[in-house]
């Protein structure tokens, strides 16, 4: 495991990238309503990142390799049973009652800021509202474990226990990750418990990583669709996700992607 401890200069640039990512979610909120397409949301976010922020949307063409096309859009839009990495589409129209995750990653001066938020589209059923709220609580409880000397496994443990106490399940195939100049760096941040010493490590000041639990209403299993990106719940029941980029500070944590409408726990 090659965990990169960030310098003061690195951290200042990550604060900028994190703030920009948060601002995209703030900007797009008024547009999220029944009748809009996820393709339109992608276009608005792309234009804002490129033209207003003078930044780069990290998902666009991510993973491109010889013989393999990269991710085709600038944001991820995951609706209802889509766990993560949903591809925006002009034909995918938001409906009253949908729950939607918009995942934003921007690159500014070579550094990444990564965050996502759940949106309630119109009138959402109370059960799905509770799924969204508990998932947010899971993320915050994970964030509250972050401090020098704590372990990565402390994060997964508290997230899993809160999800299970509310009769939800935790996705295991997808996880948080280190972030900085690289979109995905070490370590992997698992959101469940019981993985022993595999990938576990002691947190140190200067580490930066995402915490982004994906919580399912039904069973934990997921399935990858034929597009090679979109992950859905196997039982087709809804899923929710929230994400922040976190810095380990001398005495705790700093949320680098905190939005203006939020207060750190």
PDB file of N, CA and C in Angstrom, residues 17-76:
ATOM      1  N   UNK A  17      -9.793  22.466  -4.992  1.00  0.00           N
ATOM      2  CA  UNK A  17     -10.520  21.479  -5.813  1.00  0.00           C
ATOM      3  C   UNK A  17     -11.770  21.002  -5.093  1.00  0.00           C
ATOM      4  N   UNK A  18     -11.665  20.788  -3.791  1.00  0.00           N
ATOM      5  CA  UNK A  18     -12.822  20.345  -3.018  1.00  0.00           C
ATOM      6  C   UNK A  18     -13.926  21.378  -2.992  1.00  0.00           C
ATOM      7  N   UNK A  19     -13.557  22.642  -2.833  1.00  0.00           N
ATOM      8  CA  UNK A  19     -14.552  23.707  -2.823  1.00  0.00           C
ATOM      9  C   UNK A  19     -15.259  23.805  -4.172  1.00  0.00           C
ATOM     10  N   UNK A  20     -14.509  23.656  -5.254  1.00  0.00           N
ATOM     11  CA  UNK A  20     -15.122  23.710  -6.578  1.00  0.00           C
ATOM     12  C   UNK A  20     -16.113  22.562  -6.779  1.00  0.00           C
ATOM     13  N   UNK A  21     -15.745  21.368  -6.351  1.00  0.00           N
ATOM     14  CA  UNK A  21     -16.658  20.227  -6.490  1.00  0.00           C
ATOM     15  C   UNK A  21     -17.948  20.482  -5.715  1.00  0.00           C
ATOM     16  N   UNK A  22     -17.816  21.017  -4.492  1.00  0.00           N
ATOM     17  CA  UNK A  22     -18.999  21.331  -3.690  1.00  0.00           C
ATOM     18  C   UNK A  22     -19.866  22.372  -4.388  1.00  0.00           C
ATOM     19  N   UNK A  23     -19.234  23.363  -5.007  1.00  0.00           N
ATOM     20  CA  UNK A  23     -19.990  24.424  -5.674  1.00  0.00           C
ATOM     21  C   UNK A  23     -20.780  23.904  -6.871  1.00  0.00           C
ATOM     22  N   UNK A  24     -20.301  22.864  -7.528  1.00  0.00           N
ATOM     23  CA  UNK A  24     -21.071  22.286  -8.641  1.00  0.00           C
ATOM     24  C   UNK A  24     -22.382  21.708  -8.113  1.00  0.00           C
ATOM     25  N   UNK A  25     -22.330  20.991  -6.983  1.00  0.00           N
ATOM     26  CA  UNK A  25     -23.557  20.437  -6.413  1.00  0.00           C
ATOM     27  C   UNK A  25     -24.506  21.538  -5.961  1.00  0.00           C
ATOM     28  N   UNK A  26     -23.961  22.632  -5.424  1.00  0.00           N
ATOM     29  CA  UNK A  26     -24.812  23.762  -5.044  1.00  0.00           C
ATOM     30  C   UNK A  26     -25.469  24.389  -6.269  1.00  0.00           C
ATOM     31  N   UNK A  27     -24.703  24.522  -7.336  1.00  0.00           N
ATOM     32  CA  UNK A  27     -25.194  25.145  -8.564  1.00  0.00           C
ATOM     33  C   UNK A  27     -26.310  24.318  -9.204  1.00  0.00           C
ATOM     34  N   UNK A  28     -26.173  22.997  -9.221  1.00  0.00           N
ATOM     35  CA  UNK A  28     -27.087  22.158 -10.001  1.00  0.00           C
ATOM     36  C   UNK A  28     -28.415  21.914  -9.282  1.00  0.00           C
ATOM     37  N   UNK A  29     -28.483  22.151  -8.002  1.00  0.00           N
ATOM     38  CA  UNK A  29     -29.679  21.785  -7.231  1.00  0.00           C
ATOM     39  C   UNK A  29     -30.977  22.350  -7.803  1.00  0.00           C
ATOM     40  N   UNK A  30     -31.064  23.616  -8.200  1.00  0.00           N
ATOM     41  CA  UNK A  30     -32.346  24.127  -8.721  1.00  0.00           C
ATOM     42  C   UNK A  30     -32.809  23.436  -9.996  1.00  0.00           C
ATOM     43  N   UNK A  31     -31.909  22.784 -10.696  1.00  0.00           N
ATOM     44  CA  UNK A  31     -32.266  22.131 -11.963  1.00  0.00           C
ATOM     45  C   UNK A  31     -32.799  20.712 -11.765  1.00  0.00           C
ATOM     46  N   UNK A  32     -32.623  20.167 -10.558  1.00  0.00           N
ATOM     47  CA  UNK A  32     -33.035  18.780 -10.302  1.00  0.00           C
ATOM     48  C   UNK A  32     -34.520  18.767  -9.956  1.00  0.00           C
ATOM     49  N   UNK A  33     -35.341  18.377 -10.936  1.00  0.00           N
ATOM     50  CA  UNK A  33     -36.790  18.358 -10.743  1.00  0.00           C
ATOM     51  C   UNK A  33     -37.410  17.423 -11.772  1.00  0.00           C
ATOM     52  N   UNK A  34     -38.638  16.993 -11.535  1.00  0.00           N
ATOM     53  CA  UNK A  34     -39.279  16.097 -12.502  1.00  0.00           C
ATOM     54  C   UNK A  34     -39.304  16.713 -13.894  1.00  0.00           C
ATOM     55  N   UNK A  35     -39.016  15.884 -14.899  1.00  0.00           N
ATOM     56  CA  UNK A  35     -39.078  16.325 -16.288  1.00  0.00           C
ATOM     57  C   UNK A  35     -37.739  16.652 -16.898  1.00  0.00           C
ATOM     58  N   UNK A  36     -36.711  16.852 -16.086  1.00  0.00           N
ATOM     59  CA  UNK A  36     -35.385  17.142 -16.631  1.00  0.00           C
ATOM     60  C   UNK A  36     -34.672  15.828 -16.919  1.00  0.00           C
ATOM     61  N   UNK A  37     -33.824  15.813 -17.941  1.00  0.00           N
ATOM     62  CA  UNK A  37     -33.062  14.601 -18.256  1.00  0.00           C
ATOM     63  C   UNK A  37     -31.718  14.643 -17.543  1.00  0.00           C
ATOM     64  N   UNK A  38     -31.193  13.470 -17.261  1.00  0.00           N
ATOM     65  CA  UNK A  38     -29.854  13.421 -16.659  1.00  0.00           C
ATOM     66  C   UNK A  38     -28.809  13.912 -17.659  1.00  0.00           C
ATOM     67  N   UNK A  39     -29.091  13.786 -18.947  1.00  0.00           N
ATOM     68  CA  UNK A  39     -28.197  14.337 -19.953  1.00  0.00           C
ATOM     69  C   UNK A  39     -28.107  15.852 -19.854  1.00  0.00           C
ATOM     70  N   UNK A  40     -29.247  16.502 -19.587  1.00  0.00           N
ATOM     71  CA  UNK A  40     -29.257  17.950 -19.417  1.00  0.00           C
ATOM     72  C   UNK A  40     -28.482  18.351 -18.159  1.00  0.00           C
ATOM     73  N   UNK A  41     -28.640  17.612 -17.077  1.00  0.00           N
ATOM     74  CA  UNK A  41     -27.879  17.901 -15.860  1.00  0.00           C
ATOM     75  C   UNK A  41     -26.375  17.776 -16.128  1.00  0.00           C
ATOM     76  N   UNK A  42     -25.999  16.785 -16.911  1.00  0.00           N
ATOM     77  CA  UNK A  42     -24.593  16.616 -17.272  1.00  0.00           C
ATOM     78  C   UNK A  42     -24.086  17.809 -18.076  1.00  0.00           C
ATOM     79  N   UNK A  43     -24.887  18.258 -19.025  1.00  0.00           N
ATOM     80  CA  UNK A  43     -24.460  19.389 -19.859  1.00  0.00           C
ATOM     81  C   UNK A  43     -24.256  20.652 -19.022  1.00  0.00           C
ATOM     82  N   UNK A  44     -25.192  20.909 -18.105  1.00  0.00           N
ATOM     83  CA  UNK A  44     -25.089  22.100 -17.264  1.00  0.00           C
ATOM     84  C   UNK A  44     -23.843  22.032 -16.385  1.00  0.00           C
ATOM     85  N   UNK A  45     -23.618  20.878 -15.769  1.00  0.00           N
ATOM     86  CA  UNK A  45     -22.440  20.723 -14.899  1.00  0.00           C
ATOM     87  C   UNK A  45     -21.151  20.822 -15.700  1.00  0.00           C
ATOM     88  N   UNK A  46     -21.106  20.190 -16.876  1.00  0.00           N
ATOM     89  CA  UNK A  46     -19.895  20.243 -17.703  1.00  0.00           C
ATOM     90  C   UNK A  46     -19.556  21.683 -18.069  1.00  0.00           C
ATOM     91  N   UNK A  47     -20.564  22.412 -18.523  1.00  0.00           N
ATOM     92  CA  UNK A  47     -20.328  23.803 -18.923  1.00  0.00           C
ATOM     93  C   UNK A  47     -19.843  24.646 -17.747  1.00  0.00           C
ATOM     94  N   UNK A  48     -20.417  24.412 -16.579  1.00  0.00           N
ATOM     95  CA  UNK A  48     -20.039  25.173 -15.386  1.00  0.00           C
ATOM     96  C   UNK A  48     -18.595  24.871 -14.981  1.00  0.00           C
ATOM     97  N   UNK A  49     -18.237  23.579 -14.959  1.00  0.00           N
ATOM     98  CA  UNK A  49     -16.879  23.188 -14.565  1.00  0.00           C
ATOM     99  C   UNK A  49     -15.844  23.748 -15.536  1.00  0.00           C
ATOM    100  N   UNK A  50     -16.121  23.610 -16.820  1.00  0.00           N
ATOM    101  CA  UNK A  50     -15.135  23.985 -17.837  1.00  0.00           C
ATOM    102  C   UNK A  50     -15.076  25.498 -18.031  1.00  0.00           C
ATOM    103  N   UNK A  51     -16.239  26.136 -18.152  1.00  0.00           N
ATOM    104  CA  UNK A  51     -16.277  27.547 -18.529  1.00  0.00           C
ATOM    105  C   UNK A  51     -16.234  28.508 -17.348  1.00  0.00           C
ATOM    106  N   UNK A  52     -16.884  28.149 -16.244  1.00  0.00           N
ATOM    107  CA  UNK A  52     -16.920  29.034 -15.076  1.00  0.00           C
ATOM    108  C   UNK A  52     -15.753  28.765 -14.133  1.00  0.00           C
ATOM    109  N   UNK A  53     -15.524  27.492 -13.839  1.00  0.00           N
ATOM    110  CA  UNK A  53     -14.480  27.146 -12.872  1.00  0.00           C
ATOM    111  C   UNK A  53     -13.097  26.989 -13.509  1.00  0.00           C
ATOM    112  N   UNK A  54     -13.066  26.915 -14.849  1.00  0.00           N
ATOM    113  CA  UNK A  54     -11.803  26.697 -15.562  1.00  0.00           C
ATOM    114  C   UNK A  54     -11.102  25.443 -15.025  1.00  0.00           C
ATOM    115  N   UNK A  55     -11.901  24.413 -14.819  1.00  0.00           N
ATOM    116  CA  UNK A  55     -11.415  23.151 -14.272  1.00  0.00           C
ATOM    117  C   UNK A  55     -11.747  22.013 -15.244  1.00  0.00           C
ATOM    118  N   UNK A  56     -11.406  20.803 -14.850  1.00  0.00           N
ATOM    119  CA  UNK A  56     -11.604  19.621 -15.694  1.00  0.00           C
ATOM    120  C   UNK A  56     -12.556  18.659 -14.992  1.00  0.00           C
ATOM    121  N   UNK A  57     -13.599  18.161 -15.671  1.00  0.00           N
ATOM    122  CA  UNK A  57     -14.450  17.123 -15.083  1.00  0.00           C
ATOM    123  C   UNK A  57     -13.736  15.769 -15.146  1.00  0.00           C
ATOM    124  N   UNK A  58     -13.339  15.263 -14.001  1.00  0.00           N
ATOM    125  CA  UNK A  58     -12.495  14.067 -13.961  1.00  0.00           C
ATOM    126  C   UNK A  58     -13.139  12.820 -14.564  1.00  0.00           C
ATOM    127  N   UNK A  59     -14.472  12.603 -14.435  1.00  0.00           N
ATOM    128  CA  UNK A  59     -15.034  11.365 -14.994  1.00  0.00           C
ATOM    129  C   UNK A  59     -14.938  11.259 -16.508  1.00  0.00           C
ATOM    130  N   UNK A  60     -14.924  12.386 -17.232  1.00  0.00           N
ATOM    131  CA  UNK A  60     -14.990  12.348 -18.695  1.00  0.00           C
ATOM    132  C   UNK A  60     -13.766  11.638 -19.262  1.00  0.00           C
ATOM    133  N   UNK A  61     -14.018  10.524 -19.942  1.00  0.00           N
ATOM    134  CA  UNK A  61     -12.985   9.671 -20.544  1.00  0.00           C
ATOM    135  C   UNK A  61     -12.142   8.927 -19.513  1.00  0.00           C
ATOM    136  N   UNK A  62     -12.565   8.945 -18.244  1.00  0.00           N
ATOM    137  CA  UNK A  62     -11.827   8.182 -17.227  1.00  0.00           C
ATOM    138  C   UNK A  62     -11.826   6.697 -17.593  1.00  0.00           C
ATOM    139  N   UNK A  63     -10.681   6.055 -17.430  1.00  0.00           N
ATOM    140  CA  UNK A  63     -10.563   4.629 -17.698  1.00  0.00           C
ATOM    141  C   UNK A  63     -10.335   4.280 -19.149  1.00  0.00           C
ATOM    142  N   UNK A  64     -10.150   5.286 -20.007  1.00  0.00           N
ATOM    143  CA  UNK A  64      -9.904   5.002 -21.426  1.00  0.00           C
ATOM    144  C   UNK A  64      -8.586   4.261 -21.592  1.00  0.00           C
ATOM    145  N   UNK A  65      -8.583   3.264 -22.451  1.00  0.00           N
ATOM    146  CA  UNK A  65      -7.400   2.453 -22.713  1.00  0.00           C
ATOM    147  C   UNK A  65      -7.532   1.886 -24.112  1.00  0.00           C
ATOM    148  N   UNK A  66      -6.441   1.387 -24.683  1.00  0.00           N
ATOM    149  CA  UNK A  66      -6.540   0.774 -26.016  1.00  0.00           C
ATOM    150  C   UNK A  66      -7.628  -0.295 -26.058  1.00  0.00           C
ATOM    151  N   UNK A  67      -8.573  -0.113 -26.946  1.00  0.00           N
ATOM    152  CA  UNK A  67      -9.674  -1.061 -27.082  1.00  0.00           C
ATOM    153  C   UNK A  67     -10.805  -0.849 -26.102  1.00  0.00           C
ATOM    154  N   UNK A  68     -10.696   0.152 -25.250  1.00  0.00           N
ATOM    155  CA  UNK A  68     -11.757   0.406 -24.270  1.00  0.00           C
ATOM    156  C   UNK A  68     -12.027   1.903 -24.195  1.00  0.00           C
ATOM    157  N   UNK A  69     -13.282   2.274 -24.386  1.00  0.00           N
ATOM    158  CA  UNK A  69     -13.667   3.674 -24.247  1.00  0.00           C
ATOM    159  C   UNK A  69     -13.740   4.033 -22.773  1.00  0.00           C
ATOM    160  N   UNK A  70     -13.421   5.264 -22.458  1.00  0.00           N
ATOM    161  CA  UNK A  70     -13.539   5.731 -21.092  1.00  0.00           C
ATOM    162  C   UNK A  70     -14.972   6.084 -20.746  1.00  0.00           C
ATOM    163  N   UNK A  71     -15.178   6.539 -19.509  1.00  0.00           N
ATOM    164  CA  UNK A  71     -16.516   6.963 -19.087  1.00  0.00           C
ATOM    165  C   UNK A  71     -16.963   8.110 -19.996  1.00  0.00           C
ATOM    166  N   UNK A  72     -18.186   8.061 -20.521  1.00  0.00           N
ATOM    167  CA  UNK A  72     -18.547   8.985 -21.609  1.00  0.00           C
ATOM    168  C   UNK A  72     -19.058  10.362 -21.179  1.00  0.00           C
ATOM    169  N   UNK A  73     -19.262  10.582 -19.891  1.00  0.00           N
ATOM    170  CA  UNK A  73     -19.872  11.841 -19.454  1.00  0.00           C
ATOM    171  C   UNK A  73     -19.027  12.497 -18.367  1.00  0.00           C
ATOM    172  N   UNK A  74     -19.446  13.700 -17.962  1.00  0.00           N
ATOM    173  CA  UNK A  74     -18.658  14.509 -17.025  1.00  0.00           C
ATOM    174  C   UNK A  74     -19.089  14.361 -15.571  1.00  0.00           C
ATOM    175  N   UNK A  75     -20.267  13.791 -15.334  1.00  0.00           N
ATOM    176  CA  UNK A  75     -20.741  13.512 -13.987  1.00  0.00           C
ATOM    177  C   UNK A  75     -21.370  12.124 -13.978  1.00  0.00           C
ATOM    178  N   UNK A  76     -21.630  11.580 -12.785  1.00  0.00           N
ATOM    179  CA  UNK A  76     -22.389  10.338 -12.658  1.00  0.00           C
ATOM    180  C   UNK A  76     -23.760  10.674 -12.076  1.00  0.00           C
TER     181      UNK A  76
END
